[in-house]
Short mmCIF file of C-alpha atoms in Angstrom, two decimals:
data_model
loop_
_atom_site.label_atom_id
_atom_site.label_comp_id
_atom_site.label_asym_id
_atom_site.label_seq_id
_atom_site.Cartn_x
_atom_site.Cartn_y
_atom_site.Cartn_z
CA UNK A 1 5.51 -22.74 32.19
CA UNK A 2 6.92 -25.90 34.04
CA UNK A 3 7.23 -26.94 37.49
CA UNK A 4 9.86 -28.66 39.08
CA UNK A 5 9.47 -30.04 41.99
CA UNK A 6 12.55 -30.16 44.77
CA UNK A 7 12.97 -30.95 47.87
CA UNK A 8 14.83 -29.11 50.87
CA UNK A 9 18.18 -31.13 52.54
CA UNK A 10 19.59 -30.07 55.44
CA UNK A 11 22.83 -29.38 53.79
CA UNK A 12 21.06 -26.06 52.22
CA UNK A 13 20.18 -24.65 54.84
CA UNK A 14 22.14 -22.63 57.16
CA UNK A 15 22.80 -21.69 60.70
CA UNK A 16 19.50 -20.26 61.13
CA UNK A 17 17.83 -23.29 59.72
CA UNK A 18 16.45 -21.89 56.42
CA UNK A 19 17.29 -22.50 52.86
CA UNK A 20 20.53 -20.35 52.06
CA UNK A 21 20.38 -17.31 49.82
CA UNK A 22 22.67 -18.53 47.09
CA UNK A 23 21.00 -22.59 46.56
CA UNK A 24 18.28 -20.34 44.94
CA UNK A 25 20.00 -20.10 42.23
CA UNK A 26 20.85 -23.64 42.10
CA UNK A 27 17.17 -24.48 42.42
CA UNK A 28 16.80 -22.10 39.15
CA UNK A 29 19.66 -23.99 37.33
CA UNK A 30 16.97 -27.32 38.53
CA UNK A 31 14.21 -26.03 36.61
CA UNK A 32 15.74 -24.68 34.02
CA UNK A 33 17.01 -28.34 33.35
CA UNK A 34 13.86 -29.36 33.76
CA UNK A 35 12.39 -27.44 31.42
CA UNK A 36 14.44 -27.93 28.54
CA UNK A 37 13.56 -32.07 29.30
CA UNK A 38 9.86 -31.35 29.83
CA UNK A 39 10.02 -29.95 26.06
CA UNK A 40 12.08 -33.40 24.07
CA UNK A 41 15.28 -31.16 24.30
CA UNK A 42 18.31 -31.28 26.72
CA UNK A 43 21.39 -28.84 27.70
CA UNK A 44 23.41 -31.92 27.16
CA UNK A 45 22.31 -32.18 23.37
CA UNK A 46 22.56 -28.15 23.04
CA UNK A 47 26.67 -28.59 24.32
CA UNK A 48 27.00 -31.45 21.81
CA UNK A 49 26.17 -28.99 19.31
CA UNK A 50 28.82 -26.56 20.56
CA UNK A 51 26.31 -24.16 21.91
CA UNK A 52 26.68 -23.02 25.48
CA UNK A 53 24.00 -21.25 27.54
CA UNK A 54 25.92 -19.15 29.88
CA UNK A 55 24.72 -16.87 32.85
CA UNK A 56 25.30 -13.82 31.93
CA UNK A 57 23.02 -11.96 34.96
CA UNK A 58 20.92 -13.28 38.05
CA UNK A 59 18.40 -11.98 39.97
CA UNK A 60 16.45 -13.02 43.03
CA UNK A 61 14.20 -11.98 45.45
CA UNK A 62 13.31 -13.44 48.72
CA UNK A 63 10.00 -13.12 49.79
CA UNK A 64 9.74 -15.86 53.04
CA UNK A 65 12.30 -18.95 54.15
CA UNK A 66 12.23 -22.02 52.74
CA UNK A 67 13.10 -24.63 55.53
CA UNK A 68 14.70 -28.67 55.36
CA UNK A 69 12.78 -30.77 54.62
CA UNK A 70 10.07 -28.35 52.67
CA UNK A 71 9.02 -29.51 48.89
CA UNK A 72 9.85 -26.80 46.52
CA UNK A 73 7.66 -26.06 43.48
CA UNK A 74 9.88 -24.20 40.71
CA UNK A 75 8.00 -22.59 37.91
CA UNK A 76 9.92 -21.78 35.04
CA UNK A 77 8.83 -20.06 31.94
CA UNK A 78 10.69 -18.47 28.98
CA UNK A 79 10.23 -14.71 29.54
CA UNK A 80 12.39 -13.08 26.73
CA UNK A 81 14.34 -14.62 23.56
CA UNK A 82 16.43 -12.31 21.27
CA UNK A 83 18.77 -13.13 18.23
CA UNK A 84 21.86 -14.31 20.80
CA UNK A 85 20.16 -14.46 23.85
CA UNK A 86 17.01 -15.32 26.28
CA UNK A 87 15.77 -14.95 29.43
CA UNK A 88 13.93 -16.96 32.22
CA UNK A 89 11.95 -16.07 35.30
CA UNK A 90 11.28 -18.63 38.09
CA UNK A 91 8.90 -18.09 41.42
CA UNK A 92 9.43 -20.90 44.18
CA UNK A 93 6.84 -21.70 46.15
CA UNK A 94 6.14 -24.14 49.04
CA UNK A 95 4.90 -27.41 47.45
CA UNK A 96 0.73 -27.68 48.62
CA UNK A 97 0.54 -23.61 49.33
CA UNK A 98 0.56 -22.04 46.14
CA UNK A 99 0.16 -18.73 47.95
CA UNK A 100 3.13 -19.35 49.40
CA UNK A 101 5.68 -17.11 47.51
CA UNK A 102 9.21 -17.72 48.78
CA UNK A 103 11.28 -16.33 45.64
CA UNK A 104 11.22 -14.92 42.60
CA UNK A 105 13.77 -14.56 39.82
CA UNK A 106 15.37 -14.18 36.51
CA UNK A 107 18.62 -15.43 34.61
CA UNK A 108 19.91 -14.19 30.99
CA UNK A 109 21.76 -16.39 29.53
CA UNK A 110 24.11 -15.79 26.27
CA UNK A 111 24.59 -17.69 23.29
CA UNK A 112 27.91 -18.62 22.60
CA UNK A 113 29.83 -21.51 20.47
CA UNK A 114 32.62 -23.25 21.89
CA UNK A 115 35.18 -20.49 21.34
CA UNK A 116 33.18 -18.22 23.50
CA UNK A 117 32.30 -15.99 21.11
CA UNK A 118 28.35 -14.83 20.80
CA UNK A 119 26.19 -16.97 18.12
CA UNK A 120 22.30 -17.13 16.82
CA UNK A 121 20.30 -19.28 19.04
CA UNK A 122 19.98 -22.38 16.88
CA UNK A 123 16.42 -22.92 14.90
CA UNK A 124 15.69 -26.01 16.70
CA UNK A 125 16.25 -24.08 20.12
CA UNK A 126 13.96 -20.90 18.76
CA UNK A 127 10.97 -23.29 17.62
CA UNK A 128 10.94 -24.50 21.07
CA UNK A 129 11.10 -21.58 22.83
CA UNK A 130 8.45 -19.88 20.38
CA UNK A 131 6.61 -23.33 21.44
CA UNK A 132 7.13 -21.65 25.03
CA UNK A 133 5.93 -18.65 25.13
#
């Protein structure tokens, strides 16, 4: 599991003053980052190698607002790998309140090479996620 840590700007919040339902997902996309850094590896390198990672199904759950100005722990963990595919789950909490469950969630991602079409997740991907879980 890794945590990254965010923090609230006004611009994602919305009339009400809370964090919007869809920058979730962009805090996911955060972590997920994050995670592939925290492990020597890097989406970046993964594209230079002609394989893409795309979102292929979301999920979320909101559990209490998130508010400007609030620091945002995101764990992420690896919670399923297959031949072509894997899946992550996140929970945000409020940074210093680790009861504090704001969201939970999930994204499956497919692997595909350049031409779109569905490929093995390369070795040096698998041996880190297998390092993951």
């Amino acid at each position: 599991m890794v945590e990254a840590r965010i923090r609230v700007i006004y611009g994602d919040t919305d009339q009400m003053g809370v964090v919007y339902h869809a920058n979730y997902l962009r805090y996911f996309e955060f972590a997920r980052g994050e995670f592939f850094r925290s492990r020597g590896g890097s989406y970046r390198e993964l594209e230079r190698e002609g394989v893409m990672l795309p979102v292929i199904e979301v999920a979320a759950a909101y559990k209490a607002p998130a508010r400007y100005d609030d620091e945002l722990v995101v764990r992420v963990w690896v919670s399923d790998f297959k031949r072509a595919s894997l899946s992550f789950s996140y929970e945000v909490r409020r940074a210093g309140a680790p009861e504090s469950l704001l969201s939970t969630g999930r994204t499956v991602h497919a692997c595909v090479g350049r031409d779109g079409k569905p490929t093995r997740l390369p070795e040096a991907l698998v041996r880190l996620l297998q390092e993951a879980t």
